[in-house]
Short mmCIF file of C-alpha atoms in Angstrom, two decimals:
data_model
loop_
_atom_site.label_atom_id
_atom_site.label_comp_id
_atom_site.label_asym_id
_atom_site.label_seq_id
_atom_site.Cartn_x
_atom_site.Cartn_y
_atom_site.Cartn_z
CA UNK A 1 139.53 -171.67 191.12
CA UNK A 2 137.42 -174.06 189.08
CA UNK A 3 139.61 -176.97 190.20
CA UNK A 4 139.32 -175.84 193.79
CA UNK A 5 135.53 -175.67 193.69
CA UNK A 6 135.44 -179.14 192.22
CA UNK A 7 137.69 -180.50 194.95
CA UNK A 8 135.46 -179.07 197.64
CA UNK A 9 132.25 -180.23 195.99
CA UNK A 10 133.83 -183.68 195.75
CA UNK A 11 133.81 -183.73 199.49
CA UNK A 12 130.01 -183.75 199.44
CA UNK A 13 128.99 -185.72 196.40
CA UNK A 14 132.21 -187.39 195.25
CA UNK A 15 131.72 -186.37 191.65
CA UNK A 16 132.75 -183.20 189.80
CA UNK A 17 129.60 -181.47 190.99
CA UNK A 18 130.62 -177.88 191.63
CA UNK A 19 127.91 -176.84 189.21
CA UNK A 20 125.26 -178.39 191.47
CA UNK A 21 126.04 -176.00 194.32
CA UNK A 22 124.89 -172.42 194.17
CA UNK A 23 127.87 -170.13 193.59
CA UNK A 24 127.38 -166.80 195.32
CA UNK A 25 129.46 -163.88 194.00
CA UNK A 26 131.22 -161.97 196.76
CA UNK A 27 133.22 -158.73 196.52
CA UNK A 28 136.48 -160.25 197.79
CA UNK A 29 139.21 -160.86 195.27
CA UNK A 30 140.33 -164.49 195.12
CA UNK A 31 137.51 -165.70 197.39
CA UNK A 32 134.65 -168.07 196.51
CA UNK A 33 131.42 -168.99 198.27
CA UNK A 34 129.27 -172.02 197.46
CA UNK A 35 125.96 -172.96 199.09
CA UNK A 36 124.47 -176.48 199.17
CA UNK A 37 121.35 -177.90 200.77
CA UNK A 38 120.72 -181.53 201.75
CA UNK A 39 117.53 -183.16 203.01
CA UNK A 40 117.01 -186.84 203.85
CA UNK A 41 113.45 -187.87 204.78
CA UNK A 42 113.09 -191.40 206.16
CA UNK A 43 110.18 -193.78 206.74
CA UNK A 44 110.95 -196.53 209.26
CA UNK A 45 108.95 -199.57 210.35
CA UNK A 46 110.24 -201.46 213.41
CA UNK A 47 108.82 -204.85 214.30
CA UNK A 48 107.54 -204.98 217.92
CA UNK A 49 108.23 -201.28 218.32
CA UNK A 50 104.95 -200.19 219.94
CA UNK A 51 104.88 -199.50 223.69
CA UNK A 52 103.23 -202.88 224.43
CA UNK A 53 105.61 -204.61 222.00
CA UNK A 54 102.87 -206.43 220.13
CA UNK A 55 102.82 -204.35 216.94
CA UNK A 56 105.06 -202.55 214.50
CA UNK A 57 105.94 -198.90 215.04
CA UNK A 58 105.86 -196.40 212.18
CA UNK A 59 107.99 -193.27 212.03
CA UNK A 60 108.27 -190.55 209.40
CA UNK A 61 111.01 -188.03 210.09
CA UNK A 62 113.87 -186.11 208.51
CA UNK A 63 117.16 -187.86 209.15
CA UNK A 64 119.30 -184.92 208.06
CA UNK A 65 118.54 -181.34 207.07
CA UNK A 66 121.80 -179.63 206.21
CA UNK A 67 122.86 -176.25 204.95
CA UNK A 68 126.48 -176.11 203.84
CA UNK A 69 128.59 -173.11 202.94
CA UNK A 70 132.12 -173.64 201.67
CA UNK A 71 134.73 -171.99 199.49
CA UNK A 72 138.29 -170.74 199.14
CA UNK A 73 140.12 -167.71 200.39
CA UNK A 74 142.87 -167.31 197.84
CA UNK A 75 145.19 -170.14 196.73
CA UNK A 76 146.06 -171.36 200.24
CA UNK A 77 142.91 -171.31 202.39
CA UNK A 78 139.65 -173.27 202.35
CA UNK A 79 136.70 -173.07 204.71
CA UNK A 80 133.50 -174.98 205.43
CA UNK A 81 130.48 -174.38 207.67
CA UNK A 82 127.63 -176.88 207.93
CA UNK A 83 124.41 -176.66 209.95
CA UNK A 84 122.48 -179.87 210.61
CA UNK A 85 119.04 -180.54 212.09
CA UNK A 86 119.35 -184.29 212.68
CA UNK A 87 116.48 -186.74 213.21
CA UNK A 88 113.81 -184.07 213.27
CA UNK A 89 110.46 -185.63 214.12
CA UNK A 90 111.84 -189.08 214.95
CA UNK A 91 109.61 -190.77 217.54
CA UNK A 92 107.49 -187.61 217.38
CA UNK A 93 110.24 -185.42 218.82
CA UNK A 94 110.11 -181.98 217.19
CA UNK A 95 112.25 -180.10 219.70
CA UNK A 96 114.94 -177.89 218.22
CA UNK A 97 118.26 -179.57 217.64
CA UNK A 98 119.88 -177.64 214.79
CA UNK A 99 123.59 -177.20 215.46
CA UNK A 100 126.69 -175.98 213.70
CA UNK A 101 128.02 -179.46 213.02
CA UNK A 102 131.10 -178.58 210.95
CA UNK A 103 133.06 -175.35 211.00
CA UNK A 104 136.69 -175.27 210.01
CA UNK A 105 139.35 -173.31 208.19
CA UNK A 106 142.15 -175.12 206.39
CA UNK A 107 145.52 -173.63 205.46
CA UNK A 108 147.58 -175.34 202.74
CA UNK A 109 151.03 -173.68 202.67
CA UNK A 110 151.91 -175.06 199.22
CA UNK A 111 148.45 -174.62 197.68
CA UNK A 112 145.10 -176.36 197.84
CA UNK A 113 145.38 -178.25 194.54
CA UNK A 114 147.96 -180.58 193.06
CA UNK A 115 149.40 -184.09 193.46
CA UNK A 116 150.60 -183.33 196.99
CA UNK A 117 148.57 -181.15 199.34
CA UNK A 118 148.91 -180.67 203.08
CA UNK A 119 146.20 -178.83 205.01
CA UNK A 120 146.27 -177.66 208.59
CA UNK A 121 142.61 -177.60 209.70
CA UNK A 122 141.21 -176.08 212.87
CA UNK A 123 137.65 -175.89 214.15
CA UNK A 124 134.81 -178.42 214.46
CA UNK A 125 136.17 -181.47 212.66
CA UNK A 126 135.07 -184.96 211.66
CA UNK A 127 137.20 -187.33 213.77
CA UNK A 128 138.92 -189.95 211.52
CA UNK A 129 137.86 -193.30 212.99
CA UNK A 130 137.80 -195.27 209.70
CA UNK A 131 137.39 -194.97 205.94
CA UNK A 132 133.68 -195.77 206.21
CA UNK A 133 133.07 -193.12 208.87
CA UNK A 134 134.78 -190.58 206.58
CA UNK A 135 132.30 -191.17 203.75
CA UNK A 136 129.71 -188.69 202.57
CA UNK A 137 126.20 -189.22 203.93
CA UNK A 138 124.98 -188.89 200.33
CA UNK A 139 127.07 -191.82 199.12
CA UNK A 140 127.01 -194.98 201.24
CA UNK A 141 126.34 -198.42 199.80
CA UNK A 142 123.59 -198.74 202.41
CA UNK A 143 120.91 -196.18 203.17
CA UNK A 144 122.80 -194.78 206.14
CA UNK A 145 126.06 -195.14 208.01
CA UNK A 146 127.00 -198.54 209.45
CA UNK A 147 128.03 -197.90 213.05
CA UNK A 148 127.02 -201.00 215.04
CA UNK A 149 130.52 -202.54 214.87
CA UNK A 150 132.13 -199.34 216.13
CA UNK A 151 131.91 -198.59 219.85
CA UNK A 152 132.61 -195.16 221.33
CA UNK A 153 130.27 -195.26 224.34
CA UNK A 154 128.85 -192.31 226.16
CA UNK A 155 130.46 -189.76 223.90
CA UNK A 156 128.96 -186.32 223.46
CA UNK A 157 130.24 -185.79 219.91
CA UNK A 158 127.48 -184.95 217.38
CA UNK A 159 127.90 -187.21 214.34
CA UNK A 160 131.49 -187.96 215.41
CA UNK A 161 132.50 -184.29 215.23
CA UNK A 162 134.76 -182.66 217.79
CA UNK A 163 136.76 -179.48 218.19
CA UNK A 164 140.42 -179.84 217.32
CA UNK A 165 143.41 -179.21 215.09
CA UNK A 166 144.49 -181.71 212.45
CA UNK A 167 146.77 -182.26 209.47
CA UNK A 168 144.98 -183.53 206.37
CA UNK A 169 145.85 -184.08 202.73
CA UNK A 170 147.37 -186.40 200.16
CA UNK A 171 150.85 -187.35 198.95
CA UNK A 172 152.65 -189.01 196.03
CA UNK A 173 150.27 -187.98 193.27
CA UNK A 174 147.22 -188.77 195.42
CA UNK A 175 148.34 -192.31 196.26
CA UNK A 176 148.33 -191.71 200.02
CA UNK A 177 145.59 -189.89 201.91
CA UNK A 178 145.88 -188.95 205.55
CA UNK A 179 144.37 -186.92 208.36
CA UNK A 180 144.89 -186.81 212.09
CA UNK A 181 145.46 -184.54 215.01
CA UNK A 182 144.50 -183.47 218.50
CA UNK A 183 140.84 -183.25 219.54
CA UNK A 184 139.01 -182.19 222.71
CA UNK A 185 137.68 -185.69 223.37
CA UNK A 186 135.90 -186.83 226.51
CA UNK A 187 135.73 -184.28 229.33
CA UNK A 188 134.28 -184.21 232.87
CA UNK A 189 131.66 -181.74 231.65
CA UNK A 190 130.51 -183.96 228.79
CA UNK A 191 130.24 -186.95 231.11
CA UNK A 192 128.38 -184.99 233.77
CA UNK A 193 125.92 -183.41 231.36
CA UNK A 194 125.16 -186.77 229.78
CA UNK A 195 125.97 -186.49 226.09
CA UNK A 196 124.58 -189.94 225.34
CA UNK A 197 122.41 -192.64 226.95
CA UNK A 198 124.04 -194.08 230.04
CA UNK A 199 125.98 -197.33 229.81
CA UNK A 200 128.64 -199.11 231.80
CA UNK A 201 131.32 -196.83 230.39
CA UNK A 202 129.73 -193.45 231.07
CA UNK A 203 130.45 -191.33 234.10
CA UNK A 204 127.12 -190.79 235.83
CA UNK A 205 125.52 -187.38 236.19
CA UNK A 206 127.22 -185.12 238.76
CA UNK A 207 129.95 -187.74 239.11
CA UNK A 208 132.96 -185.46 239.18
CA UNK A 209 134.28 -184.57 242.61
CA UNK A 210 137.85 -183.29 242.18
CA UNK A 211 138.74 -184.10 245.80
CA UNK A 212 137.87 -187.76 245.22
CA UNK A 213 140.56 -189.61 243.20
CA UNK A 214 139.09 -191.48 240.25
CA UNK A 215 135.87 -189.51 240.28
CA UNK A 216 136.43 -187.37 237.18
CA UNK A 217 137.12 -188.74 233.72
CA UNK A 218 140.23 -187.33 232.02
CA UNK A 219 141.63 -186.20 235.40
CA UNK A 220 144.75 -184.79 233.71
CA UNK A 221 142.63 -183.28 230.93
CA UNK A 222 144.69 -184.96 228.24
CA UNK A 223 143.13 -184.52 224.76
CA UNK A 224 142.10 -187.23 222.32
CA UNK A 225 144.56 -188.28 219.61
CA UNK A 226 143.38 -189.73 216.32
CA UNK A 227 144.94 -190.48 212.94
CA UNK A 228 144.00 -192.18 209.66
CA UNK A 229 146.07 -193.21 206.61
CA UNK A 230 144.66 -194.48 203.30
CA UNK A 231 146.90 -196.20 200.74
CA UNK A 232 145.55 -196.24 197.18
CA UNK A 233 146.99 -199.41 195.65
CA UNK A 234 145.09 -199.12 192.36
CA UNK A 235 143.79 -195.76 191.15
CA UNK A 236 143.08 -192.98 193.62
CA UNK A 237 140.15 -191.65 195.65
CA UNK A 238 142.00 -188.75 197.25
CA UNK A 239 141.46 -185.06 196.61
CA UNK A 240 138.45 -184.12 198.71
CA UNK A 241 137.11 -183.71 202.21
CA UNK A 242 135.20 -187.03 202.29
CA UNK A 243 135.22 -190.42 200.58
CA UNK A 244 132.25 -192.19 199.00
CA UNK A 245 131.06 -195.55 197.69
CA UNK A 246 129.94 -195.08 194.07
CA UNK A 247 132.21 -193.23 191.63
CA UNK A 248 130.53 -193.40 188.18
CA UNK A 249 134.05 -193.67 186.75
CA UNK A 250 136.02 -195.80 184.32
CA UNK A 251 139.08 -196.69 186.40
CA UNK A 252 139.19 -199.27 189.22
CA UNK A 253 140.14 -198.23 192.75
CA UNK A 254 141.56 -200.44 195.48
CA UNK A 255 142.60 -198.92 198.78
CA UNK A 256 143.53 -200.11 202.26
CA UNK A 257 143.38 -197.89 205.31
CA UNK A 258 143.91 -197.84 209.02
CA UNK A 259 143.13 -195.56 211.95
CA UNK A 260 144.13 -195.27 215.60
CA UNK A 261 142.26 -193.34 218.29
CA UNK A 262 143.36 -192.93 221.92
CA UNK A 263 142.55 -190.89 225.01
CA UNK A 264 143.90 -191.43 228.51
CA UNK A 265 141.49 -192.25 231.38
CA UNK A 266 138.56 -191.00 229.34
CA UNK A 267 135.76 -193.30 230.55
CA UNK A 268 134.86 -195.66 233.39
CA UNK A 269 134.89 -199.41 232.95
CA UNK A 270 132.28 -201.88 234.15
CA UNK A 271 133.67 -201.71 237.68
CA UNK A 272 133.64 -197.92 237.98
CA UNK A 273 137.38 -197.44 237.49
CA UNK A 274 138.92 -194.97 235.05
CA UNK A 275 140.25 -196.52 231.87
CA UNK A 276 141.73 -195.47 228.54
CA UNK A 277 139.75 -195.40 225.30
CA UNK A 278 141.37 -197.12 222.32
CA UNK A 279 139.85 -197.72 218.90
CA UNK A 280 141.90 -199.27 216.10
CA UNK A 281 140.44 -199.87 212.64
CA UNK A 282 141.57 -201.42 209.37
CA UNK A 283 139.66 -201.41 206.10
CA UNK A 284 139.68 -202.46 202.46
CA UNK A 285 137.71 -200.58 199.78
CA UNK A 286 137.17 -201.74 196.19
CA UNK A 287 135.43 -199.97 193.31
CA UNK A 288 135.43 -202.01 190.12
CA UNK A 289 133.70 -200.40 187.13
CA UNK A 290 132.56 -202.77 184.38
CA UNK A 291 131.59 -199.85 182.15
CA UNK A 292 130.55 -196.31 183.01
CA UNK A 293 127.06 -197.73 183.43
CA UNK A 294 127.98 -200.46 185.92
CA UNK A 295 130.26 -200.80 188.94
CA UNK A 296 130.86 -203.14 191.84
CA UNK A 297 131.57 -201.64 195.26
CA UNK A 298 132.80 -203.59 198.28
CA UNK A 299 134.06 -202.44 201.66
CA UNK A 300 135.12 -204.27 204.82
CA UNK A 301 136.14 -202.61 208.09
CA UNK A 302 137.45 -204.22 211.29
CA UNK A 303 137.36 -202.36 214.61
CA UNK A 304 139.32 -203.20 217.74
CA UNK A 305 137.25 -201.45 220.40
CA UNK A 306 138.95 -200.93 223.77
CA UNK A 307 136.72 -199.49 226.48
CA UNK A 308 138.05 -201.13 229.60
CA UNK A 309 137.85 -204.51 231.31
CA UNK A 310 134.44 -206.04 231.73
CA UNK A 311 132.77 -203.70 229.29
CA UNK A 312 130.22 -204.99 226.85
CA UNK A 313 131.66 -202.43 224.42
CA UNK A 314 135.20 -203.83 224.47
CA UNK A 315 135.75 -206.30 221.66
CA UNK A 316 135.94 -206.98 217.94
CA UNK A 317 133.66 -205.34 215.41
CA UNK A 318 133.35 -206.22 211.72
CA UNK A 319 131.38 -204.24 209.16
CA UNK A 320 131.01 -204.90 205.46
CA UNK A 321 128.92 -204.11 202.42
CA UNK A 322 128.66 -205.15 198.79
CA UNK A 323 126.78 -203.27 196.09
CA UNK A 324 126.49 -203.59 192.33
CA UNK A 325 125.17 -200.69 190.28
CA UNK A 326 123.83 -201.36 186.82
CA UNK A 327 122.52 -198.18 185.29
CA UNK A 328 120.40 -196.38 187.85
CA UNK A 329 119.72 -199.34 190.19
CA UNK A 330 122.06 -200.85 192.77
CA UNK A 331 121.10 -203.90 194.84
CA UNK A 332 123.24 -204.39 197.94
CA UNK A 333 123.81 -206.41 201.09
CA UNK A 334 125.61 -205.44 204.30
CA UNK A 335 126.38 -206.81 207.74
CA UNK A 336 127.53 -205.54 211.14
CA UNK A 337 129.07 -207.87 213.72
CA UNK A 338 130.30 -207.20 217.23
CA UNK A 339 131.40 -209.56 219.98
CA UNK A 340 132.78 -208.42 223.30
CA UNK A 341 135.94 -209.78 224.85
CA UNK A 342 135.43 -212.62 227.33
CA UNK A 343 135.99 -212.13 231.04
CA UNK A 344 139.37 -213.34 232.30
CA UNK A 345 139.04 -214.61 235.86
CA UNK A 346 142.81 -214.46 236.31
CA UNK A 347 142.75 -210.66 235.86
CA UNK A 348 139.64 -209.92 237.93
CA UNK A 349 138.59 -210.16 241.54
CA UNK A 350 135.78 -212.54 242.39
CA UNK A 351 133.33 -209.64 242.66
CA UNK A 352 134.47 -208.17 239.34
CA UNK A 353 134.15 -211.54 237.64
CA UNK A 354 130.59 -211.88 238.92
CA UNK A 355 129.77 -208.40 237.60
CA UNK A 356 131.25 -209.38 234.27
CA UNK A 357 129.52 -212.74 233.73
CA UNK A 358 126.40 -212.09 235.82
CA UNK A 359 124.56 -214.22 238.34
CA UNK A 360 121.07 -215.55 238.88
CA UNK A 361 118.65 -212.69 238.30
CA UNK A 362 121.35 -210.24 237.15
CA UNK A 363 122.77 -209.93 233.64
CA UNK A 364 126.51 -209.63 233.25
CA UNK A 365 128.22 -206.78 231.44
CA UNK A 366 130.11 -209.21 229.20
CA UNK A 367 128.41 -209.83 225.83
CA UNK A 368 125.67 -207.42 226.87
CA UNK A 369 125.96 -205.38 223.65
CA UNK A 370 126.83 -207.91 220.94
CA UNK A 371 125.47 -207.43 217.41
CA UNK A 372 124.57 -209.60 214.43
CA UNK A 373 122.80 -207.27 212.01
CA UNK A 374 122.08 -207.72 208.30
CA UNK A 375 120.81 -205.38 205.59
CA UNK A 376 119.63 -205.92 202.02
CA UNK A 377 118.20 -203.29 199.75
CA UNK A 378 117.87 -201.46 196.47
CA UNK A 379 119.27 -198.02 195.71
CA UNK A 380 117.47 -196.14 192.93
CA UNK A 381 119.59 -193.32 191.47
CA UNK A 382 117.80 -190.43 189.80
CA UNK A 383 120.83 -188.14 189.54
CA UNK A 384 123.81 -190.14 190.77
CA UNK A 385 124.22 -189.73 194.52
CA UNK A 386 122.65 -186.26 194.47
CA UNK A 387 119.12 -187.66 194.26
CA UNK A 388 118.49 -191.29 195.14
CA UNK A 389 116.06 -193.52 197.02
CA UNK A 390 116.93 -196.55 199.19
CA UNK A 391 114.49 -199.30 200.15
CA UNK A 392 116.22 -201.41 202.79
CA UNK A 393 115.20 -204.53 204.72
CA UNK A 394 117.02 -205.19 207.99
CA UNK A 395 117.34 -207.96 210.56
CA UNK A 396 118.53 -206.80 213.96
CA UNK A 397 119.94 -209.23 216.52
CA UNK A 398 121.38 -207.65 219.65
CA UNK A 399 122.53 -204.05 219.79
CA UNK A 400 121.39 -202.12 216.71
CA UNK A 401 120.57 -198.65 215.53
CA UNK A 402 117.28 -200.07 214.24
CA UNK A 403 114.57 -202.38 215.54
CA UNK A 404 112.81 -202.07 218.90
CA UNK A 405 116.20 -202.26 220.63
CA UNK A 406 116.88 -198.75 219.31
CA UNK A 407 113.81 -197.36 221.14
CA UNK A 408 114.20 -196.36 224.78
CA UNK A 409 113.00 -193.95 227.44
CA UNK A 410 115.70 -191.47 226.55
CA UNK A 411 114.70 -190.96 222.92
CA UNK A 412 111.07 -192.08 222.60
CA UNK A 413 109.79 -191.79 226.20
CA UNK A 414 109.13 -195.54 226.35
CA UNK A 415 110.93 -198.88 226.14
CA UNK A 416 108.79 -201.33 224.14
CA UNK A 417 107.74 -204.57 225.82
CA UNK A 418 108.96 -206.60 222.85
CA UNK A 419 109.82 -209.82 224.73
CA UNK A 420 107.16 -212.44 225.42
CA UNK A 421 106.37 -213.31 229.05
CA UNK A 422 108.87 -215.56 230.82
CA UNK A 423 105.97 -217.76 231.94
CA UNK A 424 102.50 -218.16 230.53
CA UNK A 425 100.25 -215.40 231.75
CA UNK A 426 103.14 -213.30 233.02
CA UNK A 427 103.97 -209.72 232.02
CA UNK A 428 105.66 -208.83 228.77
CA UNK A 429 109.26 -207.69 229.12
CA UNK A 430 111.62 -205.08 227.72
CA UNK A 431 114.48 -206.08 225.47
CA UNK A 432 116.94 -205.09 228.21
CA UNK A 433 115.65 -208.01 230.30
CA UNK A 434 117.66 -210.39 228.10
CA UNK A 435 121.31 -210.37 227.12
CA UNK A 436 121.90 -209.15 223.57
CA UNK A 437 122.05 -212.39 221.59
CA UNK A 438 119.47 -214.07 223.83
CA UNK A 439 116.99 -211.61 222.36
CA UNK A 440 114.93 -212.57 219.28
CA UNK A 441 115.81 -211.29 215.83
CA UNK A 442 113.70 -208.24 214.98
CA UNK A 443 113.01 -206.90 211.49
CA UNK A 444 112.88 -203.37 210.14
CA UNK A 445 112.06 -201.67 206.85
CA UNK A 446 113.69 -198.35 205.98
CA UNK A 447 112.84 -196.06 203.06
CA UNK A 448 115.45 -193.35 202.68
CA UNK A 449 115.36 -190.41 200.24
CA UNK A 450 118.42 -188.24 199.62
CA UNK A 451 118.18 -184.86 197.90
CA UNK A 452 121.17 -182.54 197.47
CA UNK A 453 121.42 -179.38 195.45
#
């Protein structure tokens, strides 16, 4: 049981940290129950983030507040339930948003420990889009997840979780990790209710009329399919629920991974037609310890995002980070890049091509969501990844989860007028008035505190 508790705690903190969770005795033979609590306050300054766009905005909020309960039920079953209250107080929004974010039971027919383990999980699951998106939120190189190169528009999945059934585990003495299965995916209800801010790929509200062909997304109600495989070339990082950046170990780790995600006719393209969703990713992860007191971490992920013809969210995404920990301090740099696929006049009608590239007074959908974002920061570790503080400087060019471009009517009740007037004496403009890379580069400063016990 001790090995089992360690494996499950590894999923959260990626260190043998079972002792950091509170073990609750229960009167069920062979069963364990562990309780953990995570809180992540953040302080964010966005250049040109005020309503008039002439000053910096300041936000203090709690990025994540999580209560996690996990354990074993005998030698063949594991379970996990996690409640999250995400982004509480961001932009002054204190409405309730606590949800059961994770809730699953896993059955391992041959046992939950050992060099080869195969789980069958069912419940609310983390969809496997890439190695990076399967990492613990306590243990990124950067302060928070890097998601600007990954495009899954208009989805209603909280923190990339969805209901489903999957196979998960590791093989060949933990040299191959894998997970994948069948998930609910996009549905007419999710599109109609508006699970995310509208974009050219999202079915509009009340836009499902069964008698009208092409009105409803997923008209055949096919589920989403997703799978991920991780090959550990040197060392191993398998054995837990999640991966992580820093290991505090002695042995080097080099792994390569890949993921495929697909759902039929799940969204609408830039021209209002149903189209499939396809996301393919490939990644390389390196952890190179110099001593137990120092380690280099590097990770690169490429995403092939397929969201239909003419979409600003169809294209190539690249994400990478590099960190070096010496003792309790780790400086790091990171980047996120996305460029949409160009419009092909040979495959489009004249009207579609105009929609794609734009015309005088109207922006095109093509290259409307490109990204060139950079991060540099310091991570101060007080107790490994359980307690640490990030101070991170960011430059945001185009679509970004930070900067004034991340502020809109849907989340903050205003869109900042961050763009100077087109002519002297004219009105200031919103960022949406310019195509993504025609916008200026905006800066941000993020202070992120992680506490887990």
